[in-house]
Amino acid sequence: MKPQIRRQLDELSQRTGKEYGKLVQKLLAIAFLESGAEHLVESSIQGIDLQVRLAGIDHAFEVKTSEGADITLGKKDLEGMTGHTRQGHAVYVATLTSGLFTNWIFARFHPGELPPAKKLSAFQLRPYRCRDLEARITAAFDSAVEHHAELAITDGQRGLDQVLSTYPKRHLA
Amino acid sequence: MVFQLLSVRAENFRGFGAPFQLALDAPLTLLLGENGAGKSSALNAIEWCLFGSEVAKKGSGIDERGAWEVAHRGSAGPIVVALTMDALEGRVVLRRSRAADAKVRDADTLELELPGGDVLGPGEIEDWRVRNQLPDWATWKHSFCQHQELLRLRVTDDGQRSAQLGRLLGLDAYLAASAVLKDLRYGSLQKTAQTQLADLEGELARSMERPAVELQEVTARLAELGVDRAALSGDMVEERARVLTAGARELAGGLDGPLDGAAVPDTTDMAELAAWIPGWLRLVKDAGRQLEDEAAQLRRKQRGLEDARASLAPAKRRRDDAQAALSACAGAHGSLAALEAERARLADERSSLKNEERAANETLALLRQALKHLETSGHAGTGVTCPVCDHTDPGLEARLQARLQQGGNGFAPRLEALDQRDAALAKQHAELAGLHAELESAEITYRQTTENLRASLPNDMGDTGEQADGLERQLAAWKRRIEALERDARRATDYAVQCATEAEVLALLGKWRIAVARADAAAGDLTRTAAWEDLDAAIDEAAGLACDLDAIGQMIREAQNERSRERAQAVNQSLGKYYGRIAHREGTPAAAIRVDVKQTATKISYRLIDGTGADATPVLNQAAMNALAFALLFAQVEDRAARGLPAWVQLDDPAQSLDATHESGLAAAILELSARVPVLVATYEGPLSRRLIEAAPDTLHQVDLGTNHQPQGARR
C-alpha cells in the first residue's frame, strides 16, 4: 500500500473513530465493484460483512480493521463464516491493520481452526492468505481510498453509500 | 530389562591413583567410608565414563563441576575408567581414557568392547547408546542419581519440579518434543517478524522524512513567491519558462536600443535557462541603468533650456527699463557729455572766481598793512602816504578803511553757488552714469541669455520667433523622450526584479520536481517491490511454520495431557508410597501427595498438591523437602524400570539434613527400591548404613573404603 494511502487511512481512522471499520468496509466494497465484482451484497448490521461474486465464485468476507497488529474474532463472526462455508462460499477474514507495510490480508477461513473471541495477529492469518485475491484488490482499494477518503471523512457512511448506490451490482442485505 | 551395570574400574581418576575396582551387580551396593575416602569419586567415575566432559564443565548443570579435576593429583599415568555392563549385545566394556597432560579441549578416547572382541568407536557408541536406550546426561542427572546440588531443586524450582514430574509421568518423549519446539522458538517468530517489520517501518519513515521536509520547504518558498501550491504541476516549469523567454523577447524588442541584438533562447530546458538567466539579467539591469542615465542627461538639458527660457524675459525687461530710465534722465538733464561740459565750464568759472578772490584778498591784506602802517607811523589823519605807490592822500586812511570794510566783494556766495551748481550737475552725472551702467549690464545679461538660449536650441532655428517655437517644441519633445526613457528604465528594472524572482521560481520548481520525485520514490509503495515480496513470502513461510509448530505443539500437549492423566494414578501411588516411607507418614493424608496437571493454550505444567488439593511444597520443611525429592527420584527410577528402560540410581551421601527417623525411612525406601532397581549408596557409618546392613544382609554388597584414599587430592 502506498504510504500516501496509508496516511489517508490513518487520517480517516483519527477523524472517524469507531466508524472507521465500517468506512473501510465500504471502501473495500467499492474496490471490489471496481475490480469487476459481478454481484456484491453489503451487510449493514450483522452477519458476514461482504458477499462478493467474483469470476462466478461466491466469496464471503469478514472485514476486520485494527489500529494495532491484532484483530478479534467473536463467536458470531466465526458462526457467520462457518455458515457461509457450509453454503459453499469461499470465506475469508479480510484484515487491514496499521503500519507502513500493511496491505490487505485475505485469509481463507477454515472452520474450527480459529478460536473464538481471541486476539489474533495478522501474522497468524498469513498461512491462510490468498495472494491472488489480495493482488487483485490492492490497486483498486488504493484508488478507492484516494478518491473517496475525503468524502468518507466529511460525509461518513452516508457519503460512501451514495457512491456505492451508483453501482447497480451493489445490494444491501 | 537387559541393561545392567556390573562393575566400574578406575585408575588415576580423581581420588583414585592406584587402580580401583567396584562390583555393581548387587541389587544394593553400599560404599562406606569417611570423608575423602573416595566414595564420590567412585560415583563420579561411572558418570565420567558414560558422559565424559559433559559431567565436568560449567554447562553440566551442577555448579561445583565448573572447577572439577578429573585426573588424580600426583599420578602421571593416563586416566582410565571402564564400565562393565550387560547390554543387548551381551557383556560389554565401555572404556574412557585421557592422557594425564591432556588439555581441556582435547577429546577423550572412548571405546566399547563387544563380547566378540570387536571395539566400537565414538560414533558407533552413540548408536549403541540409542539402541540400548541409555539415558543422556540430562536424564541421568535428574533420574539416575541424587546430586546434593540438584536434590532439592527437584521440589523447590517450579520448572525443574514440573519437568521432574513430567518425567515421572513417563512423558520424556513429549517433554523432549516440547523442548524441540521451544528451541525452535516458534512463539517468538511472530514477535521477531513484527519487530523487524516495525524496525523497517521506522527506517522507512525516517528515510521519508527528509524528502518530505525538503518538499515542504520548497513548496513553502514557492508559496512565498506567489506560486499556489495547489497549482504546482510537473508542466509548470515548461509553462513558466516559455512565459519568461517570451517576456524577455518582448522586452528586448521594446526597449528601443539597449537590448538590441541580445539573444533569448528558445528553450524550456532548465539547464540552458539556468545558464542564460544570469547574463540576461545583467544585460537588462545595464539597459535599465543606461536608460536612466540618458533620461537624467536629457532632464538636465531640459532644465537648462527651461532656465534659459525663464531668465530671458527678466533680462529683456531689465534692459528696457534701463533704457527708459536713461532716456528719461537724459531728457531732463541732458546728455552725459553736456553735463560734463557744463561742469567743466563751471570749474573754469570757479577757478577764475577763485583767482579773483585771491587777488582781492591780497589787496585787502596790503590795505590792512597799509592802514596799520599809517596807524603806527603817525600819519593817520595827517595824510598818509601809500606804502605802495607812495601816494599821499590825506583821506587815505578813510579810504583804506572803507575799502577794507567792503571786504572780498562777495566771492564766497558766488563760489558757493558755483559749488552747488556743480554738486547738482555731479549728481545728475552720477545718476546718468549709473543708468548707463545698468543699461550696459542689462544689455550684457540679455545678450548672454539670448546666446545661451540660442546655444540650447537646434541650429536650424533662425529668428527669435522661430526660436521661441523651437524652444517649446524642443521642450515638448524632450519631455516625451524623457518620459519614454524613464518608462523603459522602469520597465527594465521591474522586469529585472520579476526575472530574478521568476528565475528563483524556476529553480525552485526544478527543485520541487526533484523533491517530488524523491518524496515519491521514498513514499513509493515498497510492498510492490520484489524485495518486499521476498520478505513477505519469507514472513508467510515463517508464519506457516509457526502455525504448523503451534498445531504440533497443541497436539503434543493434548496427547501429553491425556497420557499424564492415564499415568497419574500409578505415579501418585509410587510417589505417595516413597514419600510416606521416607517421611514416616505412611497412610496419613499428608502422604497423599499427588501430581496435578495444568494445561494452558501454550504449555502443560505440573505441580504437587496435597490431599486437600492445595499446593504441597510451600509448607514443607527441609527434611520433608528432601524426602519429597527422594520420593520423586525413586518413583521415577521405579517407573523407568517398570517400562523396561535401563534404570539405576546412585545416591551420594543421601542422609544429609535427615534426622534418624527420616534416615530410617530413607533406608526403608532404598531397600524397597533396590528390589526393582540396582541402587548404589555412598555414605558414612551411621543410622542409614546400619539400617541397610541389618535389613538386607543377602542382597547387600558392602564395600568399605576406609580412610582417605586421595592424600594428594585430584586434578583434571
Short mmCIF file of C-alpha atoms in Angstrom, two decimals, chain B residues 456-659:
data_model
loop_
_atom_site.label_atom_id
_atom_site.label_comp_id
_atom_site.label_asym_id
_atom_site.label_seq_id
_atom_site.Cartn_x
_atom_site.Cartn_y
_atom_site.Cartn_z
CA SER B 456 20.38 75.30 -26.43
CA LEU B 457 18.28 75.31 -29.49
CA PRO B 458 18.83 73.36 -32.65
CA ASN B 459 20.94 75.21 -35.16
CA ASP B 460 18.26 75.38 -37.76
CA MET B 461 16.22 77.76 -35.69
CA GLY B 462 16.55 81.15 -37.20
CA ASP B 463 14.91 84.24 -35.94
CA THR B 464 13.63 84.78 -32.46
CA GLY B 465 10.13 83.78 -33.35
CA GLU B 466 11.34 80.51 -34.75
CA GLN B 467 13.49 80.05 -31.69
CA ALA B 468 10.58 80.53 -29.36
CA ASP B 469 8.53 77.96 -31.23
CA GLY B 470 11.51 75.64 -31.45
CA LEU B 471 12.10 76.08 -27.80
CA GLU B 472 8.64 74.89 -26.94
CA ARG B 473 8.78 72.10 -29.46
CA GLN B 474 12.15 71.03 -28.15
CA LEU B 475 10.97 71.09 -24.59
CA ALA B 476 7.89 69.07 -25.52
CA ALA B 477 10.00 66.60 -27.48
CA TRP B 478 12.44 66.20 -24.68
CA LYS B 479 9.66 65.74 -22.21
CA ARG B 480 8.24 62.94 -24.30
CA ARG B 481 11.64 61.38 -24.71
CA ILE B 482 12.39 61.61 -21.01
CA GLU B 483 9.07 60.01 -20.19
CA ALA B 484 9.76 57.23 -22.66
CA LEU B 485 13.24 56.68 -21.30
CA GLU B 486 12.00 56.64 -17.73
CA ARG B 487 9.21 54.27 -18.65
CA ASP B 488 11.63 51.92 -20.37
CA ALA B 489 14.08 52.19 -17.49
CA ARG B 490 11.31 51.34 -15.05
CA ARG B 491 10.21 48.51 -17.27
CA ALA B 492 13.73 47.13 -17.42
CA THR B 493 14.16 47.48 -13.66
CA ASP B 494 10.79 45.96 -12.92
CA TYR B 495 11.45 43.18 -15.38
CA ALA B 496 14.84 42.54 -13.79
CA VAL B 497 13.16 42.10 -10.41
CA GLN B 498 10.47 39.91 -11.90
CA CYS B 499 13.01 37.97 -13.89
CA ALA B 500 15.13 37.38 -10.79
CA THR B 501 12.02 36.19 -8.96
CA GLU B 502 11.00 34.08 -11.91
CA ALA B 503 14.50 32.64 -12.09
CA GLU B 504 14.20 31.65 -8.43
CA VAL B 505 10.74 30.25 -9.08
CA LEU B 506 12.09 28.23 -11.99
CA ALA B 507 14.99 26.96 -9.91
CA LEU B 508 12.60 26.10 -7.08
CA LEU B 509 10.25 24.40 -9.49
CA GLY B 510 13.17 22.33 -10.70
CA LYS B 511 13.97 21.50 -7.10
CA TRP B 512 10.31 20.85 -6.43
CA ARG B 513 10.17 18.40 -9.30
CA ILE B 514 13.23 16.61 -7.96
CA ALA B 515 11.91 16.74 -4.38
CA VAL B 516 8.59 15.34 -5.56
CA ALA B 517 10.41 12.57 -7.38
CA ARG B 518 12.46 11.88 -4.25
CA ALA B 519 9.45 12.01 -1.98
CA ASP B 520 7.53 9.80 -4.39
CA ALA B 521 10.42 7.39 -4.53
CA ALA B 522 10.71 7.39 -0.74
CA ALA B 523 7.00 7.19 -0.31
CA GLY B 524 6.58 4.66 -3.04
CA ASP B 525 4.66 1.53 -2.43
CA LEU B 526 7.51 -0.65 -1.20
CA THR B 527 5.11 -3.50 -0.79
CA ARG B 528 5.13 -3.83 -4.56
CA THR B 529 8.86 -4.24 -4.86
CA ALA B 530 10.49 -7.59 -5.46
CA ALA B 531 12.48 -7.25 -2.23
CA TRP B 532 9.30 -6.76 -0.25
CA GLU B 533 7.63 -9.67 -1.99
CA ASP B 534 10.55 -11.87 -1.00
CA LEU B 535 10.38 -10.65 2.58
CA ASP B 536 6.62 -11.00 2.61
CA ALA B 537 6.89 -14.55 1.32
CA ALA B 538 9.53 -15.32 3.94
CA ILE B 539 7.27 -13.94 6.67
CA ASP B 540 4.42 -16.03 5.30
CA GLU B 541 6.62 -19.10 5.42
CA ALA B 542 7.68 -18.29 8.96
CA ALA B 543 4.05 -17.75 9.86
CA GLY B 544 3.16 -21.06 8.23
CA LEU B 545 5.93 -22.79 10.12
CA ALA B 546 4.86 -21.11 13.35
CA CYS B 547 1.30 -22.16 12.65
CA ASP B 548 2.35 -25.75 11.99
CA LEU B 549 4.57 -25.82 15.06
CA ASP B 550 1.77 -24.33 17.06
CA ALA B 551 -0.54 -27.07 15.86
CA ILE B 552 2.06 -29.75 16.57
CA GLY B 553 2.66 -28.27 19.99
CA GLN B 554 -1.04 -28.27 20.62
CA MET B 555 -1.29 -31.92 19.56
CA ILE B 556 1.67 -32.82 21.73
CA ARG B 557 0.16 -31.04 24.68
CA GLU B 558 -3.16 -32.75 24.21
CA ALA B 559 -1.53 -36.18 23.94
CA GLN B 560 0.71 -35.34 26.86
CA ASN B 561 -2.24 -34.24 28.90
CA GLU B 562 -4.10 -37.42 28.08
CA ARG B 563 -1.07 -39.54 28.86
CA SER B 564 -0.49 -37.62 32.07
CA ARG B 565 -3.94 -38.40 33.30
CA GLU B 566 -3.59 -42.04 32.30
CA ARG B 567 -0.36 -42.35 34.26
CA ALA B 568 -1.22 -40.13 37.16
CA GLN B 569 -2.74 -42.82 39.34
CA ALA B 570 0.24 -45.17 39.23
CA VAL B 571 2.69 -42.34 39.68
CA ASN B 572 0.78 -40.89 42.58
CA GLN B 573 0.78 -44.27 44.29
CA SER B 574 4.51 -44.67 43.83
CA LEU B 575 5.19 -41.08 44.89
CA GLY B 576 2.96 -41.35 47.93
CA LYS B 577 4.50 -44.64 48.88
CA TYR B 578 8.06 -43.41 48.87
CA TYR B 579 7.23 -40.06 50.43
CA GLY B 580 5.27 -41.82 53.20
CA ARG B 581 8.15 -44.19 53.82
CA ILE B 582 10.87 -41.58 53.98
CA ALA B 583 8.85 -39.03 55.95
CA HIS B 584 7.30 -41.71 58.12
CA ARG B 585 3.83 -40.56 57.16
CA GLU B 586 2.52 -43.67 55.52
CA GLY B 587 -1.26 -43.81 55.44
CA THR B 588 -1.69 -40.22 56.54
CA PRO B 589 -3.40 -37.52 54.41
CA ALA B 590 -0.10 -35.65 54.37
CA ALA B 591 1.42 -38.51 52.42
CA ALA B 592 -1.32 -38.28 49.84
CA ILE B 593 0.82 -36.02 47.69
CA ARG B 594 -0.07 -36.23 44.05
CA VAL B 595 0.71 -34.72 40.72
CA ASP B 596 -1.60 -32.05 39.37
CA VAL B 597 -1.64 -31.44 35.62
CA LYS B 598 -2.33 -27.94 34.35
CA GLN B 599 -2.74 -27.29 30.65
CA THR B 600 -2.90 -23.86 29.06
CA ALA B 601 -3.10 -22.84 25.40
CA THR B 602 0.67 -22.87 25.17
CA LYS B 603 2.04 -25.28 27.74
CA ILE B 604 1.48 -28.05 30.25
CA SER B 605 2.91 -27.76 33.70
CA TYR B 606 2.86 -29.98 36.74
CA ARG B 607 2.82 -29.31 40.41
CA LEU B 608 2.47 -31.28 43.59
CA ILE B 609 -0.69 -30.95 45.62
CA ASP B 610 -1.63 -32.45 48.93
CA GLY B 611 -4.75 -34.34 49.93
CA THR B 612 -6.71 -31.11 50.10
CA GLY B 613 -5.76 -30.05 46.60
CA ALA B 614 -3.51 -27.25 47.83
CA ASP B 615 0.00 -26.71 46.58
CA ALA B 616 2.11 -29.10 48.68
CA THR B 617 5.56 -27.61 48.54
CA PRO B 618 5.14 -24.21 50.26
CA VAL B 619 4.51 -25.79 53.67
CA LEU B 620 7.26 -28.42 53.62
CA ASN B 621 10.22 -28.23 55.98
CA GLN B 622 13.77 -29.02 54.89
CA ALA B 623 13.62 -32.71 55.79
CA ALA B 624 10.24 -33.05 54.12
CA MET B 625 11.62 -31.32 51.02
CA ASN B 626 14.46 -33.81 50.87
CA ALA B 627 12.04 -36.64 51.49
CA LEU B 628 9.86 -35.46 48.64
CA ALA B 629 12.89 -35.04 46.39
CA PHE B 630 13.99 -38.63 47.09
CA ALA B 631 10.42 -39.83 46.59
CA LEU B 632 10.32 -38.16 43.18
CA LEU B 633 13.65 -39.74 42.21
CA PHE B 634 12.71 -43.18 43.42
CA ALA B 635 9.27 -43.12 41.86
CA GLN B 636 10.84 -42.03 38.59
CA VAL B 637 13.51 -44.75 38.62
CA GLU B 638 10.95 -47.33 39.54
CA ASP B 639 8.78 -46.17 36.67
CA ARG B 640 11.70 -46.45 34.21
CA ALA B 641 12.33 -49.98 35.39
CA ALA B 642 8.64 -50.79 35.08
CA ARG B 643 8.74 -49.58 31.48
CA GLY B 644 11.73 -51.80 30.68
CA LEU B 645 14.15 -48.89 30.39
CA PRO B 646 17.64 -49.01 31.81
CA ALA B 647 17.27 -47.95 35.40
CA TRP B 648 19.82 -47.32 38.07
CA VAL B 649 20.14 -44.99 40.98
CA GLN B 650 23.17 -43.81 42.84
CA LEU B 651 22.97 -41.79 45.99
CA ASP B 652 25.86 -39.72 47.24
CA ASP B 653 25.69 -39.11 50.95
CA PRO B 654 21.86 -39.11 50.92
CA ALA B 655 21.44 -38.80 54.69
CA GLN B 656 22.33 -35.13 54.74
CA SER B 657 19.74 -32.97 56.55
CA LEU B 658 17.80 -36.03 57.66
CA ASP B 659 17.16 -36.94 61.24
#
